[in-house]
PDB file of C-alpha atoms in Angstrom:
ATOM      1  CA  MET L   1      15.431  21.439  27.899  1.00 63.00           C
ATOM      2  CA  ALA L   2      14.749  19.245  24.974  1.00 75.00           C
ATOM      3  CA  GLU L   3      14.521  15.884  26.745  1.00 84.00           C
ATOM      4  CA  LYS L   4      11.856  17.546  28.689  1.00 91.00           C
ATOM      5  CA  GLU L   5       9.617  18.225  25.492  1.00 90.00           C
ATOM      6  CA  GLY L   6       5.975  16.960  25.584  1.00 93.00           C
ATOM      7  CA  ALA L   7       6.344  15.929  29.271  1.00 95.00           C
ATOM      8  CA  LEU L   8       3.493  15.081  31.487  1.00 96.00           C
ATOM      9  CA  VAL L   9       4.457  16.627  34.492  1.00 97.00           C
ATOM     10  CA  LYS L  10       2.934  16.658  38.013  1.00 97.00           C
ATOM     11  CA  GLN L  11       3.881  19.228  40.842  1.00 97.00           C
ATOM     12  CA  GLY L  12       3.745  18.530  44.516  1.00 97.00           C
ATOM     13  CA  HIS L  13       4.028  15.393  46.662  1.00 96.00           C
ATOM     14  CA  GLU L  14       0.969  13.643  46.327  1.00 96.00           C
ATOM     15  CA  GLU L  15       0.175  14.444  42.583  1.00 97.00           C
ATOM     16  CA  GLY L  16       3.925  13.680  41.670  1.00 97.00           C
ATOM     17  CA  LEU L  17       3.943  10.652  44.012  1.00 95.00           C
ATOM     18  CA  LYS L  18       0.824   9.204  42.207  1.00 96.00           C
ATOM     19  CA  LEU L  19       2.521   9.546  39.009  1.00 97.00           C
ATOM     20  CA  ALA L  20       5.724   7.917  39.825  1.00 96.00           C
ATOM     21  CA  THR L  21       3.733   4.815  41.498  1.00 95.00           C
ATOM     22  CA  SER L  22       1.713   4.540  38.074  1.00 96.00           C
ATOM     23  CA  LEU L  23       4.531   4.833  35.938  1.00 97.00           C
ATOM     24  CA  LEU L  24       6.334   1.981  38.286  1.00 96.00           C
ATOM     25  CA  GLU L  25       3.376  -0.075  38.117  1.00 95.00           C
ATOM     26  CA  GLU L  26       2.640   0.502  33.988  1.00 97.00           C
ATOM     27  CA  PHE L  27       6.418  -0.648  33.074  1.00 97.00           C
ATOM     28  CA  GLU L  28       6.318  -3.634  35.667  1.00 96.00           C
ATOM     29  CA  LEU L  29       8.607  -2.328  38.124  1.00 97.00           C
ATOM     30  CA  PRO L  30       8.457  -3.137  42.061  1.00 96.00           C
ATOM     31  CA  GLY L  31       6.215  -0.081  43.452  1.00 94.00           C
ATOM     32  CA  GLY L  32       8.090   0.674  46.434  1.00 94.00           C
ATOM     33  CA  LEU L  33      11.527   0.916  44.009  1.00 94.00           C
ATOM     34  CA  LEU L  34      11.227   4.906  45.027  1.00 92.00           C
ATOM     35  CA  PRO L  35      10.136   5.564  48.565  1.00 92.00           C
ATOM     36  CA  LEU L  36      10.011   9.560  47.988  1.00 91.00           C
ATOM     37  CA  ALA L  37       9.821  12.135  50.418  1.00 91.00           C
ATOM     38  CA  ASP L  38       7.961  15.647  50.064  1.00 94.00           C
ATOM     39  CA  VAL L  39       8.139  15.420  46.205  1.00 97.00           C
ATOM     40  CA  VAL L  40       8.427  18.807  43.987  1.00 98.00           C
ATOM     41  CA  GLU L  41       8.176  17.597  40.815  1.00 98.00           C
ATOM     42  CA  VAL L  42       7.682  14.344  38.461  1.00 98.00           C
ATOM     43  CA  GLY L  43       7.651  14.402  34.601  1.00 98.00           C
ATOM     44  CA  PHE L  44       7.597  11.919  32.220  1.00 98.00           C
ATOM     45  CA  VAL L  45       8.120  11.757  28.170  1.00 97.00           C
ATOM     46  CA  ARG L  46       6.342   8.906  27.230  1.00 96.00           C
ATOM     47  CA  SER L  47       8.115   9.051  23.513  1.00 96.00           C
ATOM     48  CA  SER L  48      11.464   8.796  25.106  1.00 97.00           C
ATOM     49  CA  GLY L  49      10.839   6.940  28.346  1.00 97.00           C
ATOM     50  CA  TYR L  50      12.442  10.201  30.027  1.00 98.00           C
ATOM     51  CA  MET L  51      11.622  10.409  33.716  1.00 97.00           C
ATOM     52  CA  TRP L  52      12.573  12.936  36.546  1.00 98.00           C
ATOM     53  CA  ILE L  53      11.647  13.332  39.992  1.00 98.00           C
ATOM     54  CA  GLN L  54      12.732  16.206  42.198  1.00 98.00           C
ATOM     55  CA  GLN L  55      12.481  16.083  45.822  1.00 97.00           C
ATOM     56  CA  LYS L  56      13.038  18.653  48.811  1.00 97.00           C
ATOM     57  CA  ALA L  57      15.749  16.638  50.505  1.00 96.00           C
ATOM     58  CA  LYS L  58      17.687  13.514  50.011  1.00 96.00           C
ATOM     59  CA  VAL L  59      16.101  10.406  51.091  1.00 95.00           C
ATOM     60  CA  GLU L  60      17.856   7.362  52.867  1.00 96.00           C
ATOM     61  CA  HIS L  61      15.926   4.183  53.053  1.00 95.00           C
ATOM     62  CA  ASN L  62      17.126   1.069  54.264  1.00 95.00           C
ATOM     63  CA  PHE L  63      15.165  -2.081  52.617  1.00 95.00           C
ATOM     64  CA  LYS L  64      15.006  -4.276  55.661  1.00 93.00           C
ATOM     65  CA  MET L  65      14.210  -7.432  53.978  1.00 93.00           C
ATOM     66  CA  ILE L  66      17.925  -7.166  52.390  1.00 94.00           C
ATOM     67  CA  SER L  67      19.404  -4.649  54.679  1.00 93.00           C
ATOM     68  CA  LYS L  68      20.237  -2.341  52.032  1.00 93.00           C
ATOM     69  CA  LEU L  69      20.588   1.522  52.488  1.00 94.00           C
ATOM     70  CA  VAL L  70      19.945   3.166  49.456  1.00 95.00           C
ATOM     71  CA  SER L  71      20.232   7.135  48.987  1.00 96.00           C
ATOM     72  CA  TYR L  72      18.195   9.012  46.717  1.00 97.00           C
ATOM     73  CA  ASP L  73      19.145  12.524  45.842  1.00 97.00           C
ATOM     74  CA  THR L  74      17.073  15.508  45.481  1.00 97.00           C
ATOM     75  CA  ASP L  75      17.173  15.056  41.324  1.00 98.00           C
ATOM     76  CA  ILE L  76      16.575  11.616  40.190  1.00 97.00           C
ATOM     77  CA  THR L  77      16.751  10.952  36.146  1.00 97.00           C
ATOM     78  CA  GLY L  78      16.670   7.866  34.326  1.00 97.00           C
ATOM     79  CA  TYR L  79      14.579   6.346  31.277  1.00 98.00           C
ATOM     80  CA  VAL L  80      11.790   3.802  32.065  1.00 97.00           C
ATOM     81  CA  GLU L  81      11.026   1.001  29.500  1.00 97.00           C
ATOM     82  CA  LYS L  82       9.103  -2.180  30.342  1.00 97.00           C
ATOM     83  CA  LYS L  83      10.860  -4.022  33.619  1.00 97.00           C
ATOM     84  CA  ARG L  84      13.576  -1.693  33.372  1.00 97.00           C
ATOM     85  CA  ILE L  85      15.167   2.157  34.288  1.00 97.00           C
ATOM     86  CA  LYS L  86      18.546   2.727  32.416  1.00 97.00           C
ATOM     87  CA  LYS L  87      20.954   5.684  32.633  1.00 96.00           C
ATOM     88  CA  LEU L  88      19.659   6.266  36.161  1.00 97.00           C
ATOM     89  CA  LYS L  89      21.174   9.190  38.133  1.00 97.00           C
ATOM     90  CA  GLY L  90      20.873   9.973  41.662  1.00 97.00           C
ATOM     91  CA  VAL L  91      20.103   6.585  43.295  1.00 96.00           C
ATOM     92  CA  LYS L  92      23.141   5.143  45.240  1.00 94.00           C
ATOM     93  CA  ALA L  93      23.437   1.729  47.342  1.00 92.00           C
ATOM     94  CA  LYS L  94      25.409   1.404  50.324  1.00 90.00           C
ATOM     95  CA  GLU L  95      28.190  -1.317  49.636  1.00 84.00           C
ATOM     96  CA  LEU L  96      30.324  -1.767  52.770  1.00 83.00           C
ATOM     97  CA  ILE L  97      32.123   2.117  53.194  1.00 86.00           C
ATOM     98  CA  LEU L  98      31.160   2.681  49.486  1.00 86.00           C
ATOM     99  CA  TRP L  99      28.148   4.508  47.795  1.00 88.00           C
ATOM    100  CA  PRO L 100      28.510   3.548  44.041  1.00 89.00           C
ATOM    101  CA  PRO L 101      25.910   5.338  41.928  1.00 93.00           C
ATOM    102  CA  VAL L 102      23.092   2.768  40.347  1.00 95.00           C
ATOM    103  CA  GLY L 103      23.143   3.347  36.773  1.00 96.00           C
ATOM    104  CA  GLN L 104      20.459   0.711  36.055  1.00 96.00           C
ATOM    105  CA  ILE L 105      17.691  -1.619  37.166  1.00 96.00           C
ATOM    106  CA  THR L 106      15.887  -4.617  35.546  1.00 97.00           C
ATOM    107  CA  VAL L 107      13.067  -6.960  36.293  1.00 97.00           C
ATOM    108  CA  ASP L 108      13.889 -10.576  35.228  1.00 96.00           C
ATOM    109  CA  ASP L 109      11.490 -10.952  31.667  1.00 90.00           C
ATOM    110  CA  PRO L 110       9.744 -13.906  31.975  1.00 90.00           C
ATOM    111  CA  PRO L 111       9.502 -13.105  35.659  1.00 90.00           C
ATOM    112  CA  THR L 112      11.675 -14.980  38.094  1.00 94.00           C
ATOM    113  CA  GLY L 113      11.117 -12.790  40.868  1.00 95.00           C
ATOM    114  CA  LYS L 114      14.634 -11.335  40.711  1.00 97.00           C
ATOM    115  CA  ILE L 115      15.588  -7.430  40.257  1.00 96.00           C
ATOM    116  CA  HIS L 116      19.360  -6.452  39.199  1.00 96.00           C
ATOM    117  CA  PHE L 117      21.067  -3.531  40.285  1.00 95.00           C
ATOM    118  CA  LYS L 118      24.014  -2.469  37.968  1.00 95.00           C
ATOM    119  CA  SER L 119      26.329   0.041  39.259  1.00 90.00           C
ATOM    120  CA  LEU L 120      28.169   2.482  36.840  1.00 79.00           C
ATOM    121  CA  ALA L 121      31.674   0.506  38.464  1.00 78.00           C
ATOM    122  CA  GLY L 122      30.014  -2.621  36.771  1.00 82.00           C
ATOM    123  CA  ILE L 123      29.011  -4.324  39.761  1.00 85.00           C
ATOM    124  CA  THR L 124      25.541  -5.892  39.371  1.00 92.00           C
ATOM    125  CA  LYS L 125      23.538  -6.962  42.577  1.00 93.00           C
ATOM    126  CA  THR L 126      20.747  -9.211  42.396  1.00 96.00           C
ATOM    127  CA  PHE L 127      17.457  -9.356  45.245  1.00 96.00           C
ATOM    128  CA  PRO L 128      14.028 -10.454  45.615  1.00 96.00           C
ATOM    129  CA  VAL L 129      11.865  -8.772  43.911  1.00 96.00           C
ATOM    130  CA  GLU L 130       9.440  -8.483  46.714  1.00 94.00           C
ATOM    131  CA  ALA L 131      12.034  -6.697  48.857  1.00 95.00           C
ATOM    132  CA  PHE L 132      10.892  -3.850  46.940  1.00 95.00           C
ATOM    133  CA  ALA L 133       6.891  -4.201  47.331  1.00 90.00           C
ATOM    134  CA  PRO L 134       5.087  -0.893  48.264  1.00 82.00           C
ATOM    135  CA  ARG L 135       5.285  -0.413  52.083  1.00 66.00           C
ATOM    136  CA  GLN L 136       1.671  -0.832  53.167  1.00 49.00           C
TER     137      GLN L 136
END
């Protein structure tokens, strides 16, 4: 795949998780945004910002502070830039009985403590950034 050309690729859970976490940190995104399990591979192409994550199984995570259930597919892709992930695929947030896919995540710049999730249906939800802090 051309979009994976020149990528930094890490195999295995520990190395993959380390790369994913360091990218979130570098691009000023909350460290708990991707609660991954059984990571197979994480890749990142610095020139385009393209990132992919493969995990063995789908993960559902409940962000307790905001009572939000989020589903992470076995394949997650997107484009990472400062305080934003665009063209995100493989992440869905439960809204009542629907699971609309999340297409973009943006953290306010300058920081206001808010993070915005935009679904492909055009719905935007705003939450406190600290709801996505890394689990201790």
